[in-house]
Short mmCIF file of N, CA and C and ligand atoms in Angstrom, two decimals:
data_model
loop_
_atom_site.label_atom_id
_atom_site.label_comp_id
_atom_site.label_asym_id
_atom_site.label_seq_id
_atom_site.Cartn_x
_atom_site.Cartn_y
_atom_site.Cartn_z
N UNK A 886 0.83 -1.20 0.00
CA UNK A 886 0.00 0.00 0.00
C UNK A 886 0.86 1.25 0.00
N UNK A 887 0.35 2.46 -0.81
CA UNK A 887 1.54 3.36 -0.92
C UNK A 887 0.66 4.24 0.59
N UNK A 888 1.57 4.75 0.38
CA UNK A 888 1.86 5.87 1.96
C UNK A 888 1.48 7.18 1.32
N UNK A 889 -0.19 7.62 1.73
CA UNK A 889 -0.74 8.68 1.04
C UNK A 889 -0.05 10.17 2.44
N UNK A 890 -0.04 10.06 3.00
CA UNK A 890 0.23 10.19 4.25
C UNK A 890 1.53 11.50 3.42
N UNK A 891 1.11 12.61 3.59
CA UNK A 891 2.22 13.24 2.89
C UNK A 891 2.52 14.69 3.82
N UNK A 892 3.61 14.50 4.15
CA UNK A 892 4.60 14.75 5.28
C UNK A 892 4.97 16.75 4.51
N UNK A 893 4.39 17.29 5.65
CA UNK A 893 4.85 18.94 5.30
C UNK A 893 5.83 19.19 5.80
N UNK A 894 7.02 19.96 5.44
CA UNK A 894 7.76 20.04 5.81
C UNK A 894 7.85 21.78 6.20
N UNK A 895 6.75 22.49 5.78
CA UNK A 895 6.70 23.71 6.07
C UNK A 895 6.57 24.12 7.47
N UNK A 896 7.14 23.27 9.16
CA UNK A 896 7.44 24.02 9.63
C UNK A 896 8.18 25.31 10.47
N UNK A 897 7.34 26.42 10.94
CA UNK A 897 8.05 27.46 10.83
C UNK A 897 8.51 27.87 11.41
N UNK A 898 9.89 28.49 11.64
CA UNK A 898 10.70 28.43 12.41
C UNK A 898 10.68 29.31 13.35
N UNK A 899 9.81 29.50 14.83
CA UNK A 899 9.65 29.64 15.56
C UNK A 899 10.79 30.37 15.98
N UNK A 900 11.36 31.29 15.95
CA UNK A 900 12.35 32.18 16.46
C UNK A 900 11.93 33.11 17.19
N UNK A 901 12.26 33.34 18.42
CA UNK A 901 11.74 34.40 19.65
C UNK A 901 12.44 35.28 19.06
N UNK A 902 12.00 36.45 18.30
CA UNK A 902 12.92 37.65 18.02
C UNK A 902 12.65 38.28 19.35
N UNK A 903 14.05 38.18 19.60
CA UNK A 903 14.47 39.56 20.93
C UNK A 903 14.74 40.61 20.72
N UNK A 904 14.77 41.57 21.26
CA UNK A 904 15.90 42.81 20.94
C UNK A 904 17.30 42.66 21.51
N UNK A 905 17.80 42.47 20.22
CA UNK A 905 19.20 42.41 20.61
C UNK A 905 19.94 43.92 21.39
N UNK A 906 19.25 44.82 21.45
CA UNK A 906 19.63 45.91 22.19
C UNK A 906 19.64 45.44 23.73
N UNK A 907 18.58 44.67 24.11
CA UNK A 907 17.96 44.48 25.51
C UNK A 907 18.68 43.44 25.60
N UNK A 908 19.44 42.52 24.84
CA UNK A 908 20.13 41.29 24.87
C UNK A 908 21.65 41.63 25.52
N UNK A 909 21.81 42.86 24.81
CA UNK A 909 23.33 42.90 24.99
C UNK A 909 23.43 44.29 26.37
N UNK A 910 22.48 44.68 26.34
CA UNK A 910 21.80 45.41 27.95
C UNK A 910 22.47 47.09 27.62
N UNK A 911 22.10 47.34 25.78
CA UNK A 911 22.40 48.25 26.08
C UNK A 911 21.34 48.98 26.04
N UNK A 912 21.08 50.21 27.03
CA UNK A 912 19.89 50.70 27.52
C UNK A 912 20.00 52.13 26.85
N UNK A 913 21.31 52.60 26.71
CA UNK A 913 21.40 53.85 25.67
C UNK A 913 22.35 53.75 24.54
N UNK A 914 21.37 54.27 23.56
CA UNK A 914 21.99 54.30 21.87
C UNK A 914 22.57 55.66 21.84
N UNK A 915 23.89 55.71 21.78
CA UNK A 915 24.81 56.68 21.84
C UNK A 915 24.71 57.15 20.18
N UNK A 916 24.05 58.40 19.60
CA UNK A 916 24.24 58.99 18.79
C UNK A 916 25.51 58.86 17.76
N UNK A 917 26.65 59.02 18.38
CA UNK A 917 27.77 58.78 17.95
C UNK A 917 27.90 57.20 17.86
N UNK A 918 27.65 56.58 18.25
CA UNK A 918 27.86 55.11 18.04
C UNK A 918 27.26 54.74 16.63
N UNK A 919 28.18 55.26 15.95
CA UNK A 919 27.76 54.93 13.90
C UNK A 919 27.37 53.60 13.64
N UNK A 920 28.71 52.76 14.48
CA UNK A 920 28.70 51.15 14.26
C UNK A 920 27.30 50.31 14.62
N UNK A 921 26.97 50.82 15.50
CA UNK A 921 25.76 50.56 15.86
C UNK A 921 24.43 50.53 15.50
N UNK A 922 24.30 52.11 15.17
CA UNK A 922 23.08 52.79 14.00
C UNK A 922 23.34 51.81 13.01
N UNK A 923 24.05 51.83 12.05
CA UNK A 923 24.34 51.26 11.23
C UNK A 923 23.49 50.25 11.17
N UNK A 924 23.89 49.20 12.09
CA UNK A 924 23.22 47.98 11.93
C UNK A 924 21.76 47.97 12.11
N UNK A 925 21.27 49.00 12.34
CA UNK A 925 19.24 49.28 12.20
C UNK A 925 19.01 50.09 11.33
N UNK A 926 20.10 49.98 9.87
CA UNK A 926 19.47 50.61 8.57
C UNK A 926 19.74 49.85 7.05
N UNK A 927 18.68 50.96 6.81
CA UNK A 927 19.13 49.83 5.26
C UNK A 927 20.33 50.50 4.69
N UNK A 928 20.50 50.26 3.67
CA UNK A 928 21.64 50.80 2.77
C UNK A 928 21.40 51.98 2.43
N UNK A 929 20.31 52.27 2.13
CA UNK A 929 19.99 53.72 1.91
C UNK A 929 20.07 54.29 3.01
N UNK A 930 19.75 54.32 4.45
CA UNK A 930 20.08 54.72 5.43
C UNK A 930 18.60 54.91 6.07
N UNK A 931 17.81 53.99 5.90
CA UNK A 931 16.77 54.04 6.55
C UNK A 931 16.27 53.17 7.73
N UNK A 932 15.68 53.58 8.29
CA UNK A 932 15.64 53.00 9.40
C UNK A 932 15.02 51.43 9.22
N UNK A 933 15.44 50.39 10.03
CA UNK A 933 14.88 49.05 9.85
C UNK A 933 13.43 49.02 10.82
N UNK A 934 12.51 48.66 9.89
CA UNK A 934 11.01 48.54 10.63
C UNK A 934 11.54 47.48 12.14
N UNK A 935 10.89 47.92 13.03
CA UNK A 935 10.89 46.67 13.91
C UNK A 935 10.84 45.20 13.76
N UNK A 936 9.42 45.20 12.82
CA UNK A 936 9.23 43.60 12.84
C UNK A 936 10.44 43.00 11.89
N UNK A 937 11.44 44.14 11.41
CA UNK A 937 12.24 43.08 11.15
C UNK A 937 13.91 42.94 11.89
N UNK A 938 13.88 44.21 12.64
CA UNK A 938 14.78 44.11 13.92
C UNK A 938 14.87 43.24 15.03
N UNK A 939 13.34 43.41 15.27
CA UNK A 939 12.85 42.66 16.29
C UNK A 939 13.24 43.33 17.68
N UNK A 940 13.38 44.42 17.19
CA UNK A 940 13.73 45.60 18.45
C UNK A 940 12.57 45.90 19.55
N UNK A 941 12.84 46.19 20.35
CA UNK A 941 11.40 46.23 21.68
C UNK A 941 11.20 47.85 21.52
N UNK A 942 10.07 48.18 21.52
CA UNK A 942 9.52 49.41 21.43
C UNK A 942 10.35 50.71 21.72
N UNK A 943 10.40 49.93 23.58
CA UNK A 943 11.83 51.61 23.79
C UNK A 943 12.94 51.68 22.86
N UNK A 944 13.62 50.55 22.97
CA UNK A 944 14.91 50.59 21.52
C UNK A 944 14.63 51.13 20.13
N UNK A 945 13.50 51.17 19.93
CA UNK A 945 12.96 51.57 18.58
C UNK A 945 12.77 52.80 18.82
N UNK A 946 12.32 53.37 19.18
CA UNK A 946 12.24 54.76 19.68
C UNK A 946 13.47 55.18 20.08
N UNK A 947 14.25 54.38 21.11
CA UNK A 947 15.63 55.38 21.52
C UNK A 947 16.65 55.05 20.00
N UNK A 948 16.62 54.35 19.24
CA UNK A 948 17.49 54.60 18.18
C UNK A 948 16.62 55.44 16.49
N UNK A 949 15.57 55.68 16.69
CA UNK A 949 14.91 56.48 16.25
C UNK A 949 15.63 58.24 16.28
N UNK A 950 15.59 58.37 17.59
CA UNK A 950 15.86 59.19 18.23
C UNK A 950 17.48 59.81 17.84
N UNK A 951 18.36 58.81 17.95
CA UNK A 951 19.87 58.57 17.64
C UNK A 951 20.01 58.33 15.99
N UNK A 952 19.13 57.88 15.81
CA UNK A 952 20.06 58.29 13.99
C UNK A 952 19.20 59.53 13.69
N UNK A 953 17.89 60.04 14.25
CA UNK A 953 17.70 61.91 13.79
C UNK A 953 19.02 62.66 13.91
N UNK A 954 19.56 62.31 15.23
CA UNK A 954 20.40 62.94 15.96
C UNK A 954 22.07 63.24 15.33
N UNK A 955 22.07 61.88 14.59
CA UNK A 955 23.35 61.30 14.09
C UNK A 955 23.43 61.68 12.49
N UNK A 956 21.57 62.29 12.15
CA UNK A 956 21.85 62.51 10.62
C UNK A 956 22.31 64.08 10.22
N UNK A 957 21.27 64.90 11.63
CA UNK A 957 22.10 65.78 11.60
C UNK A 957 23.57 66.48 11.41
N UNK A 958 23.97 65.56 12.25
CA UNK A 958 25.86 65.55 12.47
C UNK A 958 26.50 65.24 11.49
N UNK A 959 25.64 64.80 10.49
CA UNK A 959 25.89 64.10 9.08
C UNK A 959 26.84 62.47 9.42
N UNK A 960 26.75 62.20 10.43
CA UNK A 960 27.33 61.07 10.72
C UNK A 960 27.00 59.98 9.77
N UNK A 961 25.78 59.57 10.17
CA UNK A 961 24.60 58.48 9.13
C UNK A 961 24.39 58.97 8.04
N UNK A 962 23.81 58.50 7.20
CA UNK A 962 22.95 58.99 6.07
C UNK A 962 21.29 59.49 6.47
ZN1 LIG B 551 15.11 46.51 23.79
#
């Protein structure tokens, strides 16, 4: 008898996105910290939506805050 029985393999990968801000306990986004900003933009220099940061609200807001701050200075883009 064949084996109708057909096996999904679609599942999904359950990843707890954390904020890696709150991971690594940093509680302030230093304006000047380029290296940092950096990594919550796109190439164009825009900011990365949360849901795909996976940043927690305050972090989203306090680096919100830090690349306005940082575009001024012309630091960021
Ligand atoms: Zn956070």
């Amino acid at each position: 008898m064949k084996n109708t029985k057909v096996k999904h393999h679609r599942r999904k990968v359950i990843r707890k996105k954390t904020c890696r801000l709150c991971e690594n306990k940093i509680y302030d986004i230093d304006f000047k910290d380029v290296e940092l900003i950096k990594r919550f933009q796109t190439e164009g220099g825009k900011i990365l939506p949360r849901r795909i940061t996976g940043n927690c609200f305050i972090h989203q807001k306090k680096l919100t805050a830090a690349v306005k701050r940082a575009r001024i200075l012309a630091l960021v883009l």
